[in-house]
Tab-separated table of C-alpha atoms in Angstrom:
chain	number	residue	atom	x	y	z
A	1412	MET	CA	0.000	0.000	0.000
A	1413	THR	CA	1.236	3.483	-0.857
A	1414	ASP	CA	2.342	5.440	2.228
A	1415	ARG	CA	0.790	8.870	2.558
A	1416	TYR	CA	2.612	12.088	3.459
A	1417	ALA	CA	1.663	15.757	3.291
A	1418	VAL	CA	2.787	19.315	3.839
A	1419	VAL	CA	0.321	21.403	5.828
A	1420	GLY	CA	0.035	25.132	6.318
A	1421	ASN	CA	-2.138	28.177	5.739
A	1422	PRO	CA	-1.644	29.356	3.024
A	1423	ILE	CA	-0.218	26.306	1.254
A	1424	GLY	CA	-0.940	26.642	-2.468
A	1425	HIS	CA	2.530	28.084	-3.167
A	1426	SER	CA	4.372	25.116	-1.633
A	1427	LYS	CA	7.036	23.359	-3.697
A	1428	SER	CA	7.185	20.453	-1.223
A	1429	PRO	CA	4.970	18.015	-3.204
A	1430	GLN	CA	7.114	18.525	-6.305
A	1431	ILE	CA	10.304	18.072	-4.282
A	1432	GLN	CA	9.223	15.029	-2.265
A	1433	MET	CA	7.710	13.172	-5.218
A	1434	ALA	CA	10.969	13.732	-7.115
A	1435	PHE	CA	12.873	12.255	-4.163
A	1436	ALA	CA	10.484	9.277	-4.151
A	1437	ALA	CA	11.051	8.657	-7.859
A	1438	GLU	CA	14.826	8.902	-7.409
A	1439	THR	CA	14.936	6.453	-4.480
A	1440	GLY	CA	12.179	4.084	-5.632
A	1441	GLU	CA	9.999	4.744	-2.601
A	1442	ASP	CA	6.239	4.212	-2.991
A	1443	ILE	CA	4.664	7.306	-1.425
A	1444	LEU	CA	1.931	9.832	-2.101
A	1445	TYR	CA	2.749	13.364	-0.967
A	1446	THR	CA	0.199	16.178	-1.164
A	1447	ALA	CA	-0.342	19.716	0.126
A	1448	LEU	CA	-3.162	20.226	2.624
A	1449	LEU	CA	-4.690	23.531	3.665
A	1450	PHE	CA	-5.451	23.398	7.380
A	1451	PRO	CA	-7.769	25.977	8.998
A	1452	VAL	CA	-5.806	28.330	11.238
A	1453	ASP	CA	-7.729	27.144	14.303
A	1454	GLY	CA	-7.817	23.441	13.438
A	1455	PHE	CA	-4.287	22.036	13.336
A	1456	GLU	CA	-4.601	19.435	16.091
A	1457	ARG	CA	-7.975	18.151	14.865
A	1458	GLU	CA	-6.873	17.881	11.229
A	1459	ALA	CA	-3.477	16.394	12.057
A	1460	ARG	CA	-5.058	13.729	14.233
A	1461	MET	CA	-7.470	12.858	11.427
A	1462	PHE	CA	-4.581	12.567	8.991
A	1463	PHE	CA	-2.607	10.166	11.172
A	1464	GLU	CA	-5.451	8.162	12.740
A	1465	HIS	CA	-7.914	7.883	9.862
A	1466	GLY	CA	-6.166	9.137	6.719
A	1467	GLY	CA	-3.336	6.625	6.558
A	1468	GLY	CA	-0.731	9.325	7.174
A	1469	LYS	CA	2.831	8.232	7.935
A	1470	GLY	CA	4.500	11.631	8.091
A	1471	MET	CA	3.922	15.337	7.715
A	1472	ASN	CA	5.820	18.502	6.945
A	1473	VAL	CA	4.556	21.576	8.770
A	1474	THR	CA	4.937	25.179	7.678
A	1475	VAL	CA	3.595	28.590	8.695
A	1476	PRO	CA	1.734	29.132	10.978
A	1477	PHE	CA	1.678	25.703	12.623
A	1478	LYS	CA	5.267	24.853	13.651
A	1479	GLU	CA	4.727	25.666	17.335
A	1480	GLU	CA	1.404	23.804	17.379
A	1481	ALA	CA	3.108	20.814	15.771
A	1482	PHE	CA	5.639	20.905	18.605
A	1483	ARG	CA	2.827	20.642	21.144
A	1484	PHE	CA	1.056	17.967	19.081
A	1485	ALA	CA	4.028	15.576	18.983
A	1486	ASP	CA	4.307	12.880	21.658
A	1487	SER	CA	8.110	13.160	21.707
A	1488	HIS	CA	10.813	15.326	20.142
A	1489	THR	CA	14.290	15.004	18.726
A	1490	GLU	CA	16.982	17.076	20.427
A	1491	ARG	CA	17.092	19.574	17.557
A	1492	ALA	CA	13.310	20.041	17.709
A	1493	SER	CA	13.457	20.517	21.475
A	1494	ARG	CA	16.119	23.174	21.018
A	1495	ALA	CA	14.137	24.906	18.272
A	1496	GLY	CA	10.870	24.827	20.208
A	1497	ALA	CA	9.196	24.198	16.856
A	1498	VAL	CA	8.542	21.232	14.589
A	1499	ASN	CA	8.507	21.098	10.797
A	1500	THR	CA	8.527	17.288	10.456
A	1501	LEU	CA	6.236	14.737	12.109
A	1502	LYS	CA	6.694	10.970	11.849
A	1503	LEU	CA	4.358	8.169	12.917
A	1504	LEU	CA	6.356	5.571	14.837
A	1505	ASP	CA	5.698	1.825	14.952
A	1506	ASP	CA	4.207	2.111	18.439
A	1507	GLY	CA	1.576	4.576	17.195
A	1508	THR	CA	3.142	7.661	18.763
A	1509	ILE	CA	4.331	10.672	16.799
A	1510	VAL	CA	7.815	12.181	17.019
A	1511	GLY	CA	8.457	15.802	16.134
A	1512	ASP	CA	11.655	16.872	14.392
A	1513	ASN	CA	13.056	20.091	12.950
A	1514	THR	CA	15.103	19.735	9.762
A	1515	ASP	CA	15.480	23.443	8.893
A	1516	GLY	CA	18.938	23.869	10.402
A	1517	ALA	CA	20.210	20.652	8.849
A	1518	GLY	CA	18.990	21.921	5.476
A	1519	LEU	CA	20.808	25.224	5.915
A	1520	VAL	CA	24.079	23.627	7.023
A	1521	ALA	CA	23.940	21.059	4.207
A	1522	ASP	CA	23.447	23.836	1.662
A	1523	LEU	CA	26.412	25.792	2.993
A	1524	HIS	CA	28.493	22.625	2.725
A	1525	ARG	CA	27.358	22.273	-0.905
A	1526	TYR	CA	29.004	25.637	-1.555
A	1527	SER	CA	32.105	24.632	0.445
A	1528	VAL	CA	31.411	27.313	3.051
A	1529	SER	CA	33.205	26.421	6.271
A	1530	MET	CA	31.745	27.598	9.570
A	1531	LYS	CA	34.424	26.202	11.863
A	1532	ASN	CA	36.366	28.947	13.647
A	1533	ARG	CA	34.532	31.583	11.600
A	1534	ARG	CA	32.792	34.753	12.763
A	1535	ILE	CA	29.090	34.426	11.897
A	1536	LEU	CA	26.289	36.989	12.049
A	1537	ILE	CA	22.606	36.055	11.947
A	1538	LEU	CA	20.015	38.737	11.259
A	1539	GLY	CA	16.705	38.274	13.071
A	1540	ALA	CA	15.607	36.464	16.219
A	1541	GLY	CA	12.352	34.776	15.217
A	1542	GLY	CA	11.410	31.135	14.812
A	1543	ALA	CA	13.396	30.694	11.604
A	1544	VAL	CA	16.587	31.684	13.401
A	1545	ARG	CA	15.877	29.632	16.533
A	1546	GLY	CA	15.425	26.574	14.319
A	1547	VAL	CA	18.929	26.773	12.831
A	1548	LEU	CA	21.078	27.774	15.823
A	1549	GLN	CA	21.901	24.319	17.158
A	1550	PRO	CA	23.074	22.892	13.794
A	1551	ILE	CA	25.162	26.019	13.110
A	1552	LEU	CA	26.750	25.927	16.572
A	1553	SER	CA	27.583	22.241	16.052
A	1554	GLU	CA	29.892	23.447	13.254
A	1555	GLN	CA	31.996	25.174	15.961
A	1556	PRO	CA	32.180	28.795	14.804
A	1557	ALA	CA	34.556	31.102	16.663
A	1558	GLU	CA	31.681	33.464	17.437
A	1559	LEU	CA	27.994	33.692	16.597
A	1560	VAL	CA	26.283	37.076	16.843
A	1561	ILE	CA	22.492	37.460	16.644
A	1562	ALA	CA	21.294	40.944	15.692
A	1563	ASN	CA	17.669	42.037	15.872
A	1564	ARG	CA	15.607	45.233	15.985
A	1565	THR	CA	14.191	44.140	19.346
A	1566	VAL	CA	17.452	43.663	21.216
A	1567	SER	CA	15.897	41.711	24.093
A	1568	LYS	CA	14.812	38.945	21.684
A	1569	ALA	CA	18.343	38.561	20.342
A	1570	GLN	CA	19.779	38.493	23.867
A	1571	ALA	CA	17.213	35.907	24.994
A	1572	LEU	CA	18.121	33.630	22.072
A	1573	ALA	CA	21.815	33.981	22.842
A	1574	ASP	CA	21.146	33.064	26.473
A	1575	ASP	CA	19.064	30.023	25.469
A	1576	PHE	CA	21.880	28.568	23.365
A	1577	ALA	CA	24.887	29.792	25.372
A	1578	ASP	CA	25.774	26.261	26.481
A	1579	LEU	CA	26.528	25.304	22.858
A	1580	GLY	CA	29.073	27.983	21.965
A	1581	THR	CA	30.128	31.626	22.063
A	1582	LEU	CA	27.020	33.732	21.391
A	1583	LYS	CA	26.070	37.357	21.633
A	1584	GLY	CA	22.723	39.062	21.090
A	1585	CYS	CA	22.583	42.737	20.167
A	1586	GLY	CA	20.961	45.464	18.087
A	1587	PHE	CA	22.043	46.346	14.544
A	1588	ASP	CA	23.737	49.561	15.694
A	1589	GLU	CA	25.971	47.585	18.071
A	1590	LEU	CA	27.547	45.441	15.353
A	1591	GLU	CA	31.293	45.889	14.972
A	1592	GLY	CA	33.959	44.311	12.807
A	1593	THR	CA	33.799	42.154	9.694
A	1594	PHE	CA	32.044	38.783	9.493
A	1595	ASP	CA	32.994	35.688	7.484
A	1596	LEU	CA	29.350	34.649	7.032
A	1597	ILE	CA	26.157	36.677	7.382
A	1598	ILE	CA	22.820	34.837	7.349
A	1599	ASN	CA	19.586	36.769	6.877
A	1600	GLY	CA	16.909	35.037	8.915
A	1601	THR	CA	14.347	37.823	8.562
A	1602	SER	CA	11.625	37.948	5.913
A	1603	ALA	CA	12.156	41.687	5.403
A	1604	SER	CA	13.959	41.325	2.072
A	1605	LEU	CA	10.855	39.815	0.471
A	1606	GLY	CA	9.122	43.121	1.104
A	1607	GLY	CA	12.018	45.104	-0.313
A	1608	GLU	CA	13.304	46.092	3.131
A	1609	LEU	CA	16.766	45.792	4.599
A	1610	PRO	CA	17.985	45.978	8.202
A	1611	PRO	CA	20.262	48.971	8.907
A	1612	LEU	CA	23.597	47.316	8.145
A	1613	LYS	CA	27.004	48.981	8.129
A	1614	ASP	CA	29.175	48.532	5.037
A	1615	SER	CA	32.057	47.567	7.342
A	1616	LEU	CA	30.358	44.273	8.240
A	1617	VAL	CA	31.451	42.704	4.937
A	1618	ASN	CA	34.583	42.494	2.829
A	1619	ALA	CA	35.785	40.598	-0.252
A	1620	ASP	CA	35.948	37.319	1.720
A	1621	THR	CA	32.454	37.489	3.254
A	1622	VAL	CA	29.711	35.041	2.226
A	1623	THR	CA	26.079	36.123	2.589
A	1624	TYR	CA	23.139	33.729	2.817
A	1625	ASP	CA	19.482	34.733	2.626
A	1626	MET	CA	16.982	32.151	3.903
A	1627	MET	CA	14.485	33.729	1.499
A	1628	TYR	CA	14.607	33.116	-2.250
A	1629	GLY	CA	13.013	34.423	-5.397
A	1630	ALA	CA	13.474	34.672	-9.145
A	1631	ASP	CA	15.888	37.581	-8.629
A	1632	LEU	CA	18.453	38.524	-6.016
A	1633	THR	CA	16.887	39.305	-2.659
A	1634	VAL	CA	17.357	42.855	-1.404
A	1635	PHE	CA	19.813	41.579	1.206
A	1636	ASN	CA	21.976	39.728	-1.312
A	1637	ALA	CA	21.786	42.668	-3.751
A	1638	TRP	CA	23.156	44.865	-0.930
A	1639	ALA	CA	25.985	42.367	-0.448
A	1640	VAL	CA	26.823	42.192	-4.175
A	1641	GLU	CA	27.114	45.984	-4.317
A	1642	ARG	CA	29.739	45.773	-1.557
A	1643	GLY	CA	31.832	43.133	-3.314
A	1644	VAL	CA	31.338	40.057	-1.126
A	1645	ALA	CA	32.861	36.731	-2.129
A	1646	ARG	CA	29.561	34.913	-2.692
A	1647	THR	CA	25.813	35.314	-2.226
A	1648	ILE	CA	23.521	32.318	-1.720
A	1649	ASP	CA	19.718	32.221	-1.560
A	1650	GLY	CA	17.509	29.896	0.467
A	1651	LEU	CA	16.292	27.535	-2.255
A	1652	GLY	CA	18.972	25.010	-1.341
A	1653	MET	CA	17.917	25.211	2.300
A	1654	LEU	CA	14.325	24.441	1.257
A	1655	VAL	CA	15.404	21.379	-0.707
A	1656	GLY	CA	17.937	20.379	1.946
A	1657	GLN	CA	15.419	20.389	4.787
A	1658	ALA	CA	13.064	18.371	2.573
A	1659	ALA	CA	15.799	15.814	1.906
A	1660	GLU	CA	16.469	15.553	5.637
A	1661	ALA	CA	12.740	15.009	6.281
A	1662	PHE	CA	12.665	12.299	3.591
A	1663	HIS	CA	15.577	10.600	5.368
A	1664	VAL	CA	13.735	10.812	8.698
A	1665	TRP	CA	10.697	9.114	7.150
A	1666	ARG	CA	12.213	6.602	4.732
A	1667	GLY	CA	15.801	6.069	5.919
A	1668	LYS	CA	17.188	7.087	2.520
A	1669	ARG	CA	19.067	10.300	1.761
A	1670	PRO	CA	18.152	11.569	-1.711
A	1671	ASP	CA	20.431	13.570	-3.996
A	1672	VAL	CA	19.348	17.222	-3.933
A	1673	GLU	CA	21.165	18.293	-7.099
A	1674	PRO	CA	18.596	17.082	-9.698
A	1675	VAL	CA	15.748	18.678	-7.753
A	1676	LEU	CA	17.610	21.968	-7.375
A	1677	ALA	CA	18.343	21.997	-11.109
A	1678	MET	CA	14.659	21.353	-11.835
A	1679	LEU	CA	13.485	24.144	-9.506
A	1680	ARG	CA	16.016	26.680	-10.731
A	1681	GLY	CA	14.988	25.825	-14.286
A	1682	ASP	CA	11.354	26.538	-13.367
A	1683	ARG	CA	12.368	29.898	-11.929
A	1684	ARG	CA	14.020	30.935	-15.189
A	1685	ARG	CA	10.814	30.386	-17.156
């Protein structure tokens, strides 16, 4: 019998996850059906329970605005999900319970490795202090950077995040105006660039060796990466590889196979050029 999986969110019509996961299934020879489901904003637990208990569901990806609700819904959590306080991947276990995982950070780190970007002993800046940033801190800190700085408009949020993860490495939370020195890697974890906005960043934060990474992606350069290009950074990377990488990690969680992301990335980037 074909195993059923889904991505759920509200809205959900824009999701590339069905295209990505069905391509992974074809590549690995796994017999699955993966669809996108629109859940009502006030009905996550009810709909998720129906999916797993009566809909034949084996696993689920969770996107905005349900990641925190998915965390509460799960019977148990992986360490990275516990650290993130949010879940983007649910898996039905053999004993009938559901484990919650978070594959976002693994997707980001895997994408940086694809571009041969080393994080070990590097000075890293992350912009933003929301859920997207919280979800990637543990995997980034496991790469052993020399220093990780979190900058946010609301300084207290950045400081709270730094405190929460202080046992894993050298962290600092601050406001944008407090940033000093040049960084090896700057990661934009805000959604501001999609709206054509940019945090107030000093030109001195980057140089010709800096790599910038925007978790957002689009047909053109994001505003953040366009800012970086104008200042002559070494490389700019968008978040499409993170999207595919977190999906590949979720597929591995569910099926025990790690698909090749390159054909899927080529397919998606081809779609974006049309």
